[in-house]
PDB file of C-alpha atoms in Angstrom:
ATOM      1  CA  MET A   1      64.433   0.757 -44.170  1.00  0.00           C
ATOM      2  CA  ASN A   2      60.258   0.311 -43.784  1.00  0.00           C
ATOM      3  CA  ILE A   3      58.453   1.243 -40.459  1.00  0.00           C
ATOM      4  CA  LEU A   4      55.134  -0.261 -41.504  1.00  0.00           C
ATOM      5  CA  LYS A   5      56.563  -3.500 -42.470  1.00  0.00           C
ATOM      6  CA  ASN A   6      57.440  -4.555 -38.839  1.00  0.00           C
ATOM      7  CA  SER A   7      54.736  -2.106 -36.871  1.00  0.00           C
ATOM      8  CA  SER A   8      50.814  -3.344 -36.191  1.00  0.00           C
ATOM      9  CA  VAL A   9      50.014  -0.167 -38.253  1.00  0.00           C
ATOM     10  CA  SER A  10      47.397  -1.927 -41.431  1.00  0.00           C
ATOM     11  CA  PHE A  11      44.511  -0.545 -43.436  1.00  0.00           C
ATOM     12  CA  LYS A  12      42.734  -2.677 -41.256  1.00  0.00           C
ATOM     13  CA  ASN A  13      43.742  -1.222 -38.366  1.00  0.00           C
ATOM     14  CA  ILE A  14      43.051   2.410 -39.531  1.00  0.00           C
ATOM     15  CA  GLY A  15      39.547   1.390 -40.952  1.00  0.00           C
ATOM     16  CA  GLY A  16      38.118   0.148 -37.853  1.00  0.00           C
ATOM     17  CA  ALA A  17      39.192   3.061 -36.345  1.00  0.00           C
ATOM     18  CA  ILE A  18      37.864   5.189 -38.798  1.00  0.00           C
ATOM     19  CA  LEU A  19      34.147   3.063 -38.422  1.00  0.00           C
ATOM     20  CA  LEU A  20      34.778   3.397 -34.479  1.00  0.00           C
ATOM     21  CA  VAL A  21      35.291   7.547 -35.084  1.00  0.00           C
ATOM     22  CA  VAL A  22      31.998   8.055 -37.194  1.00  0.00           C
ATOM     23  CA  PHE A  23      30.233   5.846 -35.452  1.00  0.00           C
ATOM     24  CA  PHE A  24      31.088   7.533 -32.305  1.00  0.00           C
ATOM     25  CA  CYS A  25      29.671  11.167 -34.104  1.00  0.00           C
ATOM     26  CA  PHE A  26      26.826   9.893 -35.299  1.00  0.00           C
ATOM     27  CA  CYS A  27      25.843   8.411 -31.576  1.00  0.00           C
ATOM     28  CA  LEU A  28      27.200  11.899 -30.242  1.00  0.00           C
ATOM     29  CA  LEU A  29      24.052  13.374 -33.145  1.00  0.00           C
ATOM     30  CA  LEU A  30      21.671  11.413 -31.775  1.00  0.00           C
ATOM     31  CA  ILE A  31      22.097  12.436 -28.419  1.00  0.00           C
ATOM     32  CA  VAL A  32      22.431  16.312 -29.572  1.00  0.00           C
ATOM     33  CA  VAL A  33      19.524  15.981 -31.816  1.00  0.00           C
ATOM     34  CA  ASN A  34      16.975  14.073 -29.110  1.00  0.00           C
ATOM     35  CA  ALA A  35      18.439  16.043 -26.533  1.00  0.00           C
ATOM     36  CA  ASP A  36      14.715  17.572 -25.745  1.00  0.00           C
ATOM     37  CA  ASN A  37      12.904  13.953 -25.836  1.00  0.00           C
ATOM     38  CA  ILE A  38      15.429  13.039 -23.239  1.00  0.00           C
ATOM     39  CA  THR A  39      15.330  16.344 -20.841  1.00  0.00           C
ATOM     40  CA  ARG A  40      11.186  16.528 -21.317  1.00  0.00           C
ATOM     41  CA  GLY A  41      10.481  14.115 -18.885  1.00  0.00           C
ATOM     42  CA  PHE A  42      13.573  15.318 -16.215  1.00  0.00           C
ATOM     43  CA  ARG A  43      12.031  18.966 -16.398  1.00  0.00           C
ATOM     44  CA  ALA A  44       8.341  17.613 -16.084  1.00  0.00           C
ATOM     45  CA  ARG A  45       9.605  16.232 -13.092  1.00  0.00           C
ATOM     46  CA  SER A  46      11.884  19.466 -12.011  1.00  0.00           C
ATOM     47  CA  ALA A  47       8.618  21.570 -12.832  1.00  0.00           C
ATOM     48  CA  ARG A  48       6.286  19.224 -10.621  1.00  0.00           C
ATOM     49  CA  LYS A  49       8.219  19.128  -7.704  1.00  0.00           C
ATOM     50  CA  ALA A  50       8.790  22.655  -7.773  1.00  0.00           C
ATOM     51  CA  ALA A  51       4.613  23.222  -7.886  1.00  0.00           C
ATOM     52  CA  ASN A  52       4.334  20.593  -4.421  1.00  0.00           C
ATOM     53  CA  GLU A  53       7.331  21.797  -3.103  1.00  0.00           C
ATOM     54  CA  LEU A  54       4.280  24.551  -0.937  1.00  0.00           C
ATOM     55  CA  LEU A  55       2.212  21.433  -0.897  1.00  0.00           C
ATOM     56  CA  ILE A  56       4.077  19.108   0.674  1.00  0.00           C
ATOM     57  CA  LYS A  57       5.716  21.891   3.262  1.00  0.00           C
ATOM     58  CA  LYS A  58       2.421  22.950   4.414  1.00  0.00           C
ATOM     59  CA  ALA A  59       1.615  18.870   5.028  1.00  0.00           C
ATOM     60  CA  ALA A  60       4.264  18.633   7.252  1.00  0.00           C
ATOM     61  CA  GLU A  61       3.181  21.537   9.348  1.00  0.00           C
ATOM     62  CA  LEU A  62      -0.460  20.008   9.079  1.00  0.00           C
ATOM     63  CA  GLY A  63       1.109  16.573  10.160  1.00  0.00           C
ATOM     64  CA  LEU A  64      -2.222  15.137   9.634  1.00  0.00           C
ATOM     65  CA  THR A  65      -2.589  11.255  10.583  1.00  0.00           C
ATOM     66  CA  TYR A  66      -4.864   8.405   9.810  1.00  0.00           C
ATOM     67  CA  ASP A  67      -6.630   9.051  13.211  1.00  0.00           C
ATOM     68  CA  SER A  68      -6.262  12.865  13.276  1.00  0.00           C
ATOM     69  CA  VAL A  69      -8.112  12.796   9.297  1.00  0.00           C
ATOM     70  CA  VAL A  70     -10.950  10.806  11.243  1.00  0.00           C
ATOM     71  CA  SER A  71     -11.403  12.579  14.628  1.00  0.00           C
ATOM     72  CA  ASP A  72     -11.906  15.614  12.741  1.00  0.00           C
ATOM     73  CA  PRO A  73     -13.042  15.480   9.097  1.00  0.00           C
ATOM     74  CA  ALA A  74     -14.517  18.822   8.625  1.00  0.00           C
ATOM     75  CA  GLY A  75     -10.402  20.204   9.717  1.00  0.00           C
ATOM     76  CA  ALA A  76      -9.253  18.160   7.662  1.00  0.00           C
ATOM     77  CA  VAL A  77     -10.818  18.004   4.372  1.00  0.00           C
ATOM     78  CA  GLY A  78      -8.846  19.873   1.667  1.00  0.00           C
ATOM     79  CA  GLN A  79      -5.672  19.890   3.153  1.00  0.00           C
ATOM     80  CA  PRO A  80      -2.183  18.061   1.822  1.00  0.00           C
ATOM     81  CA  ALA A  81      -1.116  15.315   3.578  1.00  0.00           C
ATOM     82  CA  LEU A  82       2.066  13.562   3.230  1.00  0.00           C
ATOM     83  CA  TRP A  83       1.107   9.597   4.418  1.00  0.00           C
ATOM     84  CA  CYS A  84       3.274   6.932   3.282  1.00  0.00           C
ATOM     85  CA  LEU A  85       0.643   4.831   1.296  1.00  0.00           C
ATOM     86  CA  ARG A  86       0.709   0.983   0.344  1.00  0.00           C
ATOM     87  CA  LYS A  87      -1.139  -0.213  -2.856  1.00  0.00           C
ATOM     88  CA  VAL A  88      -3.600  -3.220  -2.371  1.00  0.00           C
ATOM     89  CA  ALA A  89      -5.919  -1.992  -4.958  1.00  0.00           C
ATOM     90  CA  GLU A  90      -7.211  -0.287  -8.043  1.00  0.00           C
ATOM     91  CA  GLN A  91      -7.868   2.457  -5.911  1.00  0.00           C
ATOM     92  CA  GLU A  92      -7.578   1.130  -2.316  1.00  0.00           C
ATOM     93  CA  MET A  93      -4.196   2.202  -0.779  1.00  0.00           C
ATOM     94  CA  LEU A  94      -3.005   1.376   2.998  1.00  0.00           C
ATOM     95  CA  TYR A  95      -1.999   3.932   5.302  1.00  0.00           C
ATOM     96  CA  HIS A  96       1.518   3.039   6.710  1.00  0.00           C
ATOM     97  CA  GLY A  97       0.333  -0.616   4.840  1.00  0.00           C
ATOM     98  CA  LYS A  98      -2.218  -1.458   8.139  1.00  0.00           C
ATOM     99  CA  GLU A  99      -5.078  -3.722   6.987  1.00  0.00           C
ATOM    100  CA  GLY A 100      -7.430  -1.610   9.484  1.00  0.00           C
ATOM    101  CA  LYS A 101      -6.744   1.818   7.654  1.00  0.00           C
ATOM    102  CA  PRO A 102      -7.652   2.106   3.734  1.00  0.00           C
ATOM    103  CA  VAL A 103      -7.406   4.811   2.063  1.00  0.00           C
ATOM    104  CA  TYR A 104      -9.394   5.107  -0.824  1.00  0.00           C
ATOM    105  CA  ILE A 105      -8.065   7.436  -3.864  1.00  0.00           C
ATOM    106  CA  THR A 106     -10.288   8.746  -6.532  1.00  0.00           C
ATOM    107  CA  ASN A 107      -8.318   9.406  -9.294  1.00  0.00           C
ATOM    108  CA  PRO A 108      -5.809   6.547  -9.219  1.00  0.00           C
ATOM    109  CA  HIS A 109      -5.170   7.151 -13.072  1.00  0.00           C
ATOM    110  CA  ARG A 110      -2.590  10.242 -12.474  1.00  0.00           C
ATOM    111  CA  MET A 111      -0.265   7.029 -10.283  1.00  0.00           C
ATOM    112  CA  ARG A 112       2.701   6.206 -12.572  1.00  0.00           C
ATOM    113  CA  GLN A 113       3.474   2.452 -11.809  1.00  0.00           C
ATOM    114  CA  ASN A 114       5.553   1.493  -9.123  1.00  0.00           C
ATOM    115  CA  PRO A 115       6.247  -1.917  -9.154  1.00  0.00           C
ATOM    116  CA  ILE A 116       7.137  -1.922  -5.318  1.00  0.00           C
ATOM    117  CA  MET A 117       3.872  -0.055  -4.281  1.00  0.00           C
ATOM    118  CA  HIS A 118       1.944  -3.637  -3.741  1.00  0.00           C
ATOM    119  CA  GLU A 119       4.789  -4.728  -1.196  1.00  0.00           C
ATOM    120  CA  THR A 120       5.493  -1.440   0.685  1.00  0.00           C
ATOM    121  CA  CYS A 121       4.303   1.782   1.325  1.00  0.00           C
ATOM    122  CA  ILE A 122       5.872   4.797  -0.707  1.00  0.00           C
ATOM    123  CA  ASP A 123       5.651   8.357   0.743  1.00  0.00           C
ATOM    124  CA  THR A 124       2.540   9.841  -1.345  1.00  0.00           C
ATOM    125  CA  LEU A 125       1.250  13.530  -1.010  1.00  0.00           C
ATOM    126  CA  VAL A 126      -2.542  13.571  -1.082  1.00  0.00           C
ATOM    127  CA  THR A 127      -5.477  16.054  -0.782  1.00  0.00           C
ATOM    128  CA  ILE A 128      -8.062  14.715   1.997  1.00  0.00           C
ATOM    129  CA  ARG A 129     -11.024  15.189  -0.244  1.00  0.00           C
ATOM    130  CA  LYS A 130     -14.039  13.684   2.550  1.00  0.00           C
ATOM    131  CA  LEU A 131     -14.704  11.022   5.313  1.00  0.00           C
ATOM    132  CA  THR A 132     -17.883   9.054   4.893  1.00  0.00           C
ATOM    133  CA  LEU A 133     -19.697   7.511   7.853  1.00  0.00           C
ATOM    134  CA  PHE A 134     -21.844   4.925   7.165  1.00  0.00           C
ATOM    135  CA  ASP A 135     -24.408   3.124   9.716  1.00  0.00           C
ATOM    136  CA  TYR A 136     -26.542  -0.014   8.691  1.00  0.00           C
ATOM    137  CA  SER A 137     -27.966  -1.497  11.614  1.00  0.00           C
ATOM    138  CA  GLY A 138     -25.913  -0.691  14.348  1.00  0.00           C
ATOM    139  CA  ALA A 139     -22.280  -1.383  12.515  1.00  0.00           C
ATOM    140  CA  ARG A 140     -20.323   1.855  11.972  1.00  0.00           C
ATOM    141  CA  GLY A 141     -17.694   2.379   9.061  1.00  0.00           C
ATOM    142  CA  PHE A 142     -16.171   4.952   7.122  1.00  0.00           C
ATOM    143  CA  ARG A 143     -14.679   5.079   3.789  1.00  0.00           C
ATOM    144  CA  LEU A 144     -11.886   7.840   3.608  1.00  0.00           C
ATOM    145  CA  GLU A 145     -11.256   9.126   0.372  1.00  0.00           C
ATOM    146  CA  ALA A 146      -8.375  11.186  -0.808  1.00  0.00           C
ATOM    147  CA  GLU A 147      -6.855  13.093  -3.937  1.00  0.00           C
ATOM    148  CA  PHE A 148      -3.394  11.447  -5.495  1.00  0.00           C
ATOM    149  CA  VAL A 149      -1.166  14.742  -6.274  1.00  0.00           C
ATOM    150  CA  ASP A 150       2.156  12.986  -6.284  1.00  0.00           C
ATOM    151  CA  PHE A 151       4.612  11.378  -5.140  1.00  0.00           C
ATOM    152  CA  PRO A 152       7.758  13.529  -3.628  1.00  0.00           C
TER     153      PRO A 152
END
C-alpha cells in the first residue's frame, strides 16, 4: 500500500516549503544584520526627547504665551516655550495658526519635513531669541524670533 499515492505531498510542495523556509531565514538574517540601522532613528529620537525633557518641563512651568512675550520681551528672551505653531513660509510660523501672530524661526533647516504642518498647528518646543520693534512714520510693528528645538 502506497501512502504517498493519494496524499497531497509531492516534491513540488516540499520544494515550495523549503524555498519558503530559506526566504524566511534570509529575511530574518537581513533584519538581524541591519538591526543597528533600523533602530538608530528610534534611539536618536529617544535621546533627543530625554535631553529636551527639562526644557519641556521648564516651558510648561513658565507658560509663556505670545502675548506675554510681546508684553515682557526682556523676561522671555532665552526662555523655552511650548507653542502650537503652523507653518506658512520657510521661516514664518503662526502662533496657534492665527494670522496676526507670526513667529520667525531662526533655524528652519533643523525642522524635519511635516506634510500637515501647513494645514494645522503642531506642538513645537522653541527658545525665544529676540523681539525687534519697528517704528516707521508712526506705524509700529515687531518681529518675534525663536529658535526651533524639537517637536515633543
